[in-house]
CSV table of C-alpha atoms and ligand atoms in Angstrom, one decimal:
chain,number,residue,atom,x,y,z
A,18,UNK,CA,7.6,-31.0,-39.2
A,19,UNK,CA,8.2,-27.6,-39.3
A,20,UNK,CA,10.9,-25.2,-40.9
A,21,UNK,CA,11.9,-24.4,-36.9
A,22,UNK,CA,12.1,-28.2,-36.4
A,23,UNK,CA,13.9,-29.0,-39.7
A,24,UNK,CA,17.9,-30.4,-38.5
A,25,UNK,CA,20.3,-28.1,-39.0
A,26,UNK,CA,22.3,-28.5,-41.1
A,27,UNK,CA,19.1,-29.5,-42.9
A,28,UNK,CA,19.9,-31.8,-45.6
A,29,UNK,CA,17.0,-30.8,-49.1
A,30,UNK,CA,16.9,-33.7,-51.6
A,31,UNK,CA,17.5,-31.2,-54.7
A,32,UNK,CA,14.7,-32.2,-57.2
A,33,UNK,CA,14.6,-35.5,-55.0
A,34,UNK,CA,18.0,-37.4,-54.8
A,35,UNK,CA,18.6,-36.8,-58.2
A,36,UNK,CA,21.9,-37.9,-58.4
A,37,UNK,CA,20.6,-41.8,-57.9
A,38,UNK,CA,16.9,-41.4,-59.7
A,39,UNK,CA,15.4,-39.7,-62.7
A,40,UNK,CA,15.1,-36.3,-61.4
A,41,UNK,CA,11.5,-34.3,-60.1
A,42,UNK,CA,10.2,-38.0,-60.1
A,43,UNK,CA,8.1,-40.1,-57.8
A,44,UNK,CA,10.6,-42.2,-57.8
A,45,UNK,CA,13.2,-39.6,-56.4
A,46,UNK,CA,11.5,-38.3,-54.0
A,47,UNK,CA,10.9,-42.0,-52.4
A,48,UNK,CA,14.5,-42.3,-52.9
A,49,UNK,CA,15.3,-39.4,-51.1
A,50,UNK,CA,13.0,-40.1,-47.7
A,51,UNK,CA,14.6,-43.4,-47.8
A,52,UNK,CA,18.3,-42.4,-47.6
A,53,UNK,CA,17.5,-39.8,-45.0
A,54,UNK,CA,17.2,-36.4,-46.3
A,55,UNK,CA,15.6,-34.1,-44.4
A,56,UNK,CA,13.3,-32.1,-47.1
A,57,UNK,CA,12.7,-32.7,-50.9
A,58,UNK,CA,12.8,-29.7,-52.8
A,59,UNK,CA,10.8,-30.3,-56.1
A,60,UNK,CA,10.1,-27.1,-59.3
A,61,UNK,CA,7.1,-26.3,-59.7
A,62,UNK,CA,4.8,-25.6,-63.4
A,63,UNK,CA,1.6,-25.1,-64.9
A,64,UNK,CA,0.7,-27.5,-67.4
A,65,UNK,CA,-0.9,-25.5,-70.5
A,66,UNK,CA,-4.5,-26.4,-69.2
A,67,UNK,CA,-3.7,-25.2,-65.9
A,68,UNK,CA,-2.6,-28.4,-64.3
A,69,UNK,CA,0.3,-27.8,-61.3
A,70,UNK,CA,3.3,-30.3,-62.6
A,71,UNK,CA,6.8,-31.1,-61.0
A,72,UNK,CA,9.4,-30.5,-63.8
A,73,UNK,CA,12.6,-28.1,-64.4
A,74,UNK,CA,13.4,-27.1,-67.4
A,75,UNK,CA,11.3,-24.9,-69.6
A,76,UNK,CA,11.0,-28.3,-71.9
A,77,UNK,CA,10.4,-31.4,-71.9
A,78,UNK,CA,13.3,-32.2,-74.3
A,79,UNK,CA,16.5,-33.5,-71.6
A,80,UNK,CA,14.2,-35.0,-69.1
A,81,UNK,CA,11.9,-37.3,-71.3
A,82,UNK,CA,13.6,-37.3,-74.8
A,83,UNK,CA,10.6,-35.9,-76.3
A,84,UNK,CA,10.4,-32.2,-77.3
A,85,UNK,CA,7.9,-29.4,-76.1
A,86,UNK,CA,7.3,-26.4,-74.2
A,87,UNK,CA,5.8,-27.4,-71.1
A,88,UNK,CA,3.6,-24.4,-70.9
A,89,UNK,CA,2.2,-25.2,-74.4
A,90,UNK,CA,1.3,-28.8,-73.3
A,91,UNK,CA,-1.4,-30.2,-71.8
A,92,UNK,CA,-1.6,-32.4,-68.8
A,93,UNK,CA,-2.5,-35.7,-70.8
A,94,UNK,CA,0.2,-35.1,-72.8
A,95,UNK,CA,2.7,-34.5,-70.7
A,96,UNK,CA,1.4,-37.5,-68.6
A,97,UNK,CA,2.0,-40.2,-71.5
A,98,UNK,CA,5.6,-39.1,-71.6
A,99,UNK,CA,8.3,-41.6,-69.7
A,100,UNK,CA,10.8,-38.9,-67.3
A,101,UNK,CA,12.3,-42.1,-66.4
A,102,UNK,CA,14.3,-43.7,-69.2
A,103,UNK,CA,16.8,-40.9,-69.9
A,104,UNK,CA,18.4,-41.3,-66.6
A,105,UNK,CA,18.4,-45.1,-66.4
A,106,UNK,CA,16.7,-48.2,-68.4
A,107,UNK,CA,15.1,-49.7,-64.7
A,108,UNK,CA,13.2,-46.2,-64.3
A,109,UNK,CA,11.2,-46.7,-67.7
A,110,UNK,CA,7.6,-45.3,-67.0
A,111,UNK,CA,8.9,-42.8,-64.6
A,112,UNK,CA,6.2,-40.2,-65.5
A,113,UNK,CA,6.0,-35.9,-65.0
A,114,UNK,CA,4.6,-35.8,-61.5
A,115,UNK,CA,1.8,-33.9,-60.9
A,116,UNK,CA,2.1,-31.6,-57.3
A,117,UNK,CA,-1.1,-32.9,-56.0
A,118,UNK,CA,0.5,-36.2,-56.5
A,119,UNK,CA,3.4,-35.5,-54.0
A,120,UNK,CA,1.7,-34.2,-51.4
A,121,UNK,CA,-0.4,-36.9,-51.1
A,122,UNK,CA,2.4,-39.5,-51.3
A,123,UNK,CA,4.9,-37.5,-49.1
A,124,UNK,CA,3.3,-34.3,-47.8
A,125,UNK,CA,2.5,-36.4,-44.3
A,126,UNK,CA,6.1,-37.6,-44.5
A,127,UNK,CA,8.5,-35.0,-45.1
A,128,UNK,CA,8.7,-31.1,-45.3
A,129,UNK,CA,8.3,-29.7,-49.0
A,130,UNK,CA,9.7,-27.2,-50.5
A,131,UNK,CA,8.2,-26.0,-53.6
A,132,UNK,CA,10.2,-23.6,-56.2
A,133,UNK,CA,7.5,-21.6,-57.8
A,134,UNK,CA,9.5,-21.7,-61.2
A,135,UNK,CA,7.5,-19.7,-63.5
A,136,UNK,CA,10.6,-17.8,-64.0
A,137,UNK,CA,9.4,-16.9,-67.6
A,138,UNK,CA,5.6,-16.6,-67.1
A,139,UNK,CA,5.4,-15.0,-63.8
A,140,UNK,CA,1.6,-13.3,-64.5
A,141,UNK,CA,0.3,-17.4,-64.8
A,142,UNK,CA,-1.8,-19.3,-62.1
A,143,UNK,CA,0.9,-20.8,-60.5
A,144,UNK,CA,0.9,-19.3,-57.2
A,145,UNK,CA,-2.6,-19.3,-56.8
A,146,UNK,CA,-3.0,-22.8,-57.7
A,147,UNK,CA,-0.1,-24.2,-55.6
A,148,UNK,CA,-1.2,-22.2,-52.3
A,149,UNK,CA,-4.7,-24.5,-53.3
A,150,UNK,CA,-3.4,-27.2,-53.3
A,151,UNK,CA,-1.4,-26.9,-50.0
A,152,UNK,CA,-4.4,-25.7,-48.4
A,153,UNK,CA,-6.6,-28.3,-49.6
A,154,UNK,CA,-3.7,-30.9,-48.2
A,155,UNK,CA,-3.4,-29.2,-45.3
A,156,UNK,CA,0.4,-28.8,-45.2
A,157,UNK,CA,1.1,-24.8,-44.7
A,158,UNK,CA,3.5,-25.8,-42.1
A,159,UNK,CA,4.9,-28.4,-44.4
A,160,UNK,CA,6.2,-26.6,-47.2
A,161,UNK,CA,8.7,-24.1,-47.8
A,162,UNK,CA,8.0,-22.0,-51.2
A,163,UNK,CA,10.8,-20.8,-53.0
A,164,UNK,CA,11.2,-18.6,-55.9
A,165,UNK,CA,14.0,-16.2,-57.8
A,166,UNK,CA,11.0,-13.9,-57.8
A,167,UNK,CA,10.2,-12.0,-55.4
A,168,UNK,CA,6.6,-10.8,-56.8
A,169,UNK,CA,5.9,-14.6,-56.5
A,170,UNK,CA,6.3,-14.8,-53.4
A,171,UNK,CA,4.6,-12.0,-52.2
A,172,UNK,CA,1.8,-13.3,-53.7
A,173,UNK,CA,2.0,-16.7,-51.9
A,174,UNK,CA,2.5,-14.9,-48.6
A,175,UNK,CA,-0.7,-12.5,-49.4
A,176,UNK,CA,-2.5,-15.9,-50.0
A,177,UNK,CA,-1.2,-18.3,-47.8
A,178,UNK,CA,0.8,-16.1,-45.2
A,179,UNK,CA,1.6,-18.8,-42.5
A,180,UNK,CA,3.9,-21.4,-45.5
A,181,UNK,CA,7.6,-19.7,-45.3
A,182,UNK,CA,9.5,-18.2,-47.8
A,183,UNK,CA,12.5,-18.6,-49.0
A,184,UNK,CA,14.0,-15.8,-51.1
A,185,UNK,CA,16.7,-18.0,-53.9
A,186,UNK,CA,19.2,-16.1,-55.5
A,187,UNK,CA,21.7,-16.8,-58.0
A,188,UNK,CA,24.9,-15.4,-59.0
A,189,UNK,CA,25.4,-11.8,-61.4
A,190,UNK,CA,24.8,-8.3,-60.8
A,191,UNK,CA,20.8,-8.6,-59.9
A,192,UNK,CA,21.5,-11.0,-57.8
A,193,UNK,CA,23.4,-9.1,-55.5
A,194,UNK,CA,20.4,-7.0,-55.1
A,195,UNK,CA,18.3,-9.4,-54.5
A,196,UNK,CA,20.9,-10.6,-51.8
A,197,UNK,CA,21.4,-7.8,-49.9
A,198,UNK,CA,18.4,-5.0,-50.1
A,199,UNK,CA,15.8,-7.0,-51.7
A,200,UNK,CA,15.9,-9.7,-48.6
A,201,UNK,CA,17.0,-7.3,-46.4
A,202,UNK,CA,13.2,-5.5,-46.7
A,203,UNK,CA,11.3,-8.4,-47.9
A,204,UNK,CA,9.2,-10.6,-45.8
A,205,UNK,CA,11.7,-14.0,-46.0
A,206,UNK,CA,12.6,-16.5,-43.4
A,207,UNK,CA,15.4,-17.7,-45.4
A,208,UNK,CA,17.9,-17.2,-48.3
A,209,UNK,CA,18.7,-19.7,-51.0
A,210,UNK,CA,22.0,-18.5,-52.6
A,211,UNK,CA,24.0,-19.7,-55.0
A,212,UNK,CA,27.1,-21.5,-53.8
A,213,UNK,CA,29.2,-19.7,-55.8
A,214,UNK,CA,28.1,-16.4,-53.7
A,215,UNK,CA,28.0,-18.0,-50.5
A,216,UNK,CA,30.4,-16.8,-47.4
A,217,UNK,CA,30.9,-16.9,-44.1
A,218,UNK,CA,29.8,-13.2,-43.8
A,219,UNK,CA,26.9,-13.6,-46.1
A,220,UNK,CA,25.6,-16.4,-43.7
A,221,UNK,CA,26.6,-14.3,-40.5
A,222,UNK,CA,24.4,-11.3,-42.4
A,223,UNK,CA,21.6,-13.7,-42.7
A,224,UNK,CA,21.6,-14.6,-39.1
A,225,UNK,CA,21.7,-11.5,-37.8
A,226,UNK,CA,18.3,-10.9,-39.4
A,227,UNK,CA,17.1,-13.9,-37.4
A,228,UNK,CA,16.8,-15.9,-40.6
A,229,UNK,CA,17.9,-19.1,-42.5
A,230,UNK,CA,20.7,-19.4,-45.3
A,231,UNK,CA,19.9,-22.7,-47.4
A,232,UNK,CA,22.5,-23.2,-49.7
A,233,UNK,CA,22.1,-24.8,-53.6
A,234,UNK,CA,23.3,-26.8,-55.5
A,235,UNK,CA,26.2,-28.6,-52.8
A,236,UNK,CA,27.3,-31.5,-54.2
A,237,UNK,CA,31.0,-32.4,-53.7
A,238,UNK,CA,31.9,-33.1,-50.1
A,239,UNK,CA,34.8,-30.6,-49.7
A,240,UNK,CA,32.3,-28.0,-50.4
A,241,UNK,CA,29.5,-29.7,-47.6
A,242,UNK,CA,32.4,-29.3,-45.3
A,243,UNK,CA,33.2,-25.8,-45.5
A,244,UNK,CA,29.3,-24.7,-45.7
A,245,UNK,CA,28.8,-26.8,-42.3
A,246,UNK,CA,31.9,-25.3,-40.5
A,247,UNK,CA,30.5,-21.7,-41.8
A,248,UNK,CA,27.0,-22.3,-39.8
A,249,UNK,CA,24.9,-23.1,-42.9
A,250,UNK,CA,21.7,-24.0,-42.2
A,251,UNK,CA,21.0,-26.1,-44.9
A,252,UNK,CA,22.0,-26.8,-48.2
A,253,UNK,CA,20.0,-28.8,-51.5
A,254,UNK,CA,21.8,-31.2,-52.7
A,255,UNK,CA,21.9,-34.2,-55.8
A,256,UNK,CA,23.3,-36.5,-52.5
A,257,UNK,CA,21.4,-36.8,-49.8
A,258,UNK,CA,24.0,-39.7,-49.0
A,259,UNK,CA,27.0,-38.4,-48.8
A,260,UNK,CA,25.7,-35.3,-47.4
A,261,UNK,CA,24.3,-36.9,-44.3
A,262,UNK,CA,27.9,-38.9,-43.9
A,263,UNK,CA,29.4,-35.5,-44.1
A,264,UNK,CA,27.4,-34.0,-41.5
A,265,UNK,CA,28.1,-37.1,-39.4
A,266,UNK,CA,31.1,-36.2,-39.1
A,267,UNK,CA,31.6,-32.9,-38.6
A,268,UNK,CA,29.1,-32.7,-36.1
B,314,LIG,O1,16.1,-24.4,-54.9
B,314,LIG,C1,17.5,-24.6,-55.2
B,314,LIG,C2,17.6,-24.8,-56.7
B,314,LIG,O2,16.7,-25.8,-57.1
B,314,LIG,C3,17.5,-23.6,-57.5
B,314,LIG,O3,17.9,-23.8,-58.9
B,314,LIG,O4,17.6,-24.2,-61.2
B,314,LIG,O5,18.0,-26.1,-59.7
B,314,LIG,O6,15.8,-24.9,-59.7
B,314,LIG,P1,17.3,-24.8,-59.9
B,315,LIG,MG1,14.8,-25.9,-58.1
């Protein structure tokens, strides 16, 4: 699967279909294939001893009811922590996935996209690391990296130019920068905006650049409906379920 061949509108399990599992789990991301999204999209970390883990938030607090910077914890100790419980009893033992873990689960059985979240640490390994790993898996034309950064993902397309980006942007005065000019001259084949910015000219503006508007966070049907009937091309939501019943039918 490619970005060309994803659906459209394509339908991205937003940190797996996290509205029926523990969030950036295993266990979501299953979930997710088996109700019929298209793509998972997953965030993206380094563990403190360089380790590329699928979590969030900056901590470990709301996810696994423990507390800790993630970037000041080690693998093993992130591992022994349960991201399962806080969502639901059944998912006990749920645990912080690591990226290599994904891809070899799903990476043969879905398209990827990875958020390179090191929003507050953007001099780390993570790119480097990540663009390993999707090499060493094999899945360039797999995954979709993501990022509000643009530095990030120059660097993934200086290392690994043949993975798309996708340039995300949220809502605020910075944002509209990045919006307009900074995508306008960047290397992207897609924006991720914020619903809250989205329109029907933004998306028109995006196509007429040839490129791709995938739209976050799209959870309530009425919303689905009106991104479809503007030409979205995609958008991540908590619901792969009700967003495939949606695009049922309004196709
Ligand atoms: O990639 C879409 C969305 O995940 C971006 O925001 O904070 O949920 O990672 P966030
Ligand atoms: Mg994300």
């Amino acid at each position: 699967m490619m970005l060309e061949s994803l659906p459209r509108p394509a339908i991205f399990a937003h940190r797996g279909a996290s509205a029926h599992a523990p969030e950036n789990t295993l266990a979501a991301f299953a979930l997710a294939l088996e109700q019929g999204a298209d793509a998972i999209e997953l965030d993206a970390k380094l563990s403190a001893d360089g380790h590329v883990i699928v979590i969030h938030d900056l901590t470990v607090d709301r996810t696994t009811g423990a507390q800790g910077k993630v970037q000041e914890m080690s693998l093993a100790k992130l591992r022994a922590l349960d991201a399962g419980s806080s969502f639901a009893p059944k998912f006990r033992g749920e645990k912080i996935p690591l990226l290599e873990e994904v891809f070899e689960a799903f990476g043969n059985r879905t398209f990827i996209n990875v958020e390179l979240s090191n929003h507050h640490t953007p001099n780390d390994q993570l790119v480097e690391t990540v663009c390993m790993l999707v090499k060493k898996f094999n899945l360039q034309k797999r995954v979709l990296f993501s990022s509000f950064h643009p530095r990030s993902l120059a660097k993934a397309q200086g290392l690994l130019p043949e993975a798309p980006r996708g340039l995300l942007a949220n809502d605020g005065f910075r944002a509209l920068l990045v919006r307009s000019f900074i995508f306008y001259f960047g290397n992207f084949q897609a924006l991720h905006p914020n619903i809250w910015t989205t329109s029907p000219q933004q998306i028109r503006r995006v196509h007429r650049l040839g490129r791709r508007a995938y739209i976050f966070t799209v959870n309530k049907e009425e919303q689905m409906r009106k991104l479809f009937r503007w030409g979205a091309d995609g958008i991540f939501t908590d619901d792969p379920p009700l967003a495939l019943r949606v695009r049922g039918e309004t196709k």
